[in-house]
């Protein structure tokens, strides 16, 4: 069974740079948007296999980062 979806949320990113014994780190929290395409394959009435691709977009200060993770897993349905 194919499906589409969208995820929204916040992404926290920490960057640390060390040079000559001195370290500097920054942490930022940015808005995240993740349109999703997926497919579920039923193994039984209560268990599905799930395959999906998400296009994660993390919006920063004047720029953005895009990721394309591929996921798989199981879904247990509570009846």
XYZ file of C-alpha atoms in Angstrom:
79
model
C 0.000 0.000 0.000
C 1.695 3.250 -1.115
C 1.459 6.421 0.971
C 2.579 10.060 1.051
C 3.089 12.287 4.060
C 4.912 15.253 5.470
C 6.805 15.732 8.711
C 7.489 19.042 10.408
C 9.655 19.742 13.395
C 12.770 21.264 14.863
C 16.368 20.157 14.256
C 19.130 20.907 16.759
C 22.648 21.074 15.301
C 25.923 21.427 17.221
C 29.164 22.370 15.457
C 32.500 22.070 17.256
C 35.878 23.239 15.929
C 39.161 22.503 17.731
C 42.450 24.143 16.791
C 45.704 24.278 18.764
C 44.059 23.268 22.023
C 41.200 25.765 21.731
C 37.634 24.637 21.033
C 34.659 26.658 19.888
C 31.160 25.217 19.579
C 27.834 26.588 18.472
C 24.359 25.115 18.705
C 21.401 26.133 16.581
C 17.778 25.031 16.347
C 16.063 25.279 12.972
C 12.717 24.454 11.363
C 12.599 21.109 9.509
C 10.236 19.971 6.724
C 10.206 16.375 5.434
C 7.904 15.320 2.557
C 7.713 11.499 2.498
C 6.910 8.788 -0.048
C 6.543 5.233 1.166
C 5.190 1.762 0.681
C 3.831 -0.701 3.256
C 3.721 -4.412 2.568
C 1.423 -6.477 4.768
C 2.950 -9.615 6.286
C -0.079 -10.400 8.447
C -3.152 -8.672 9.882
C -0.980 -7.063 12.586
C 2.456 -6.623 10.940
C 3.640 -4.586 7.930
C 7.033 -3.938 6.400
C 7.599 -0.234 5.703
C 9.915 1.332 3.106
C 10.162 5.116 2.682
C 12.151 8.015 1.290
C 12.091 11.426 2.993
C 13.362 14.679 1.553
C 14.505 16.476 4.713
C 14.918 20.231 4.378
C 16.472 22.032 7.355
C 15.979 25.798 7.110
C 18.786 27.857 8.658
C 19.690 31.528 8.836
C 19.561 32.452 5.156
C 20.442 28.955 3.909
C 19.138 25.393 4.036
C 20.436 21.826 4.154
C 18.767 19.000 2.214
C 19.046 15.294 3.061
C 17.545 12.253 1.347
C 17.399 9.372 3.853
C 15.972 5.989 2.857
C 14.152 4.144 5.631
C 12.818 0.692 6.311
C 11.202 -0.899 9.288
C 8.259 -2.711 10.717
C 4.816 -1.517 11.748
C 2.827 -3.361 14.392
C -0.878 -2.518 14.221
C -2.820 -2.406 17.485
C -6.384 -3.577 16.902
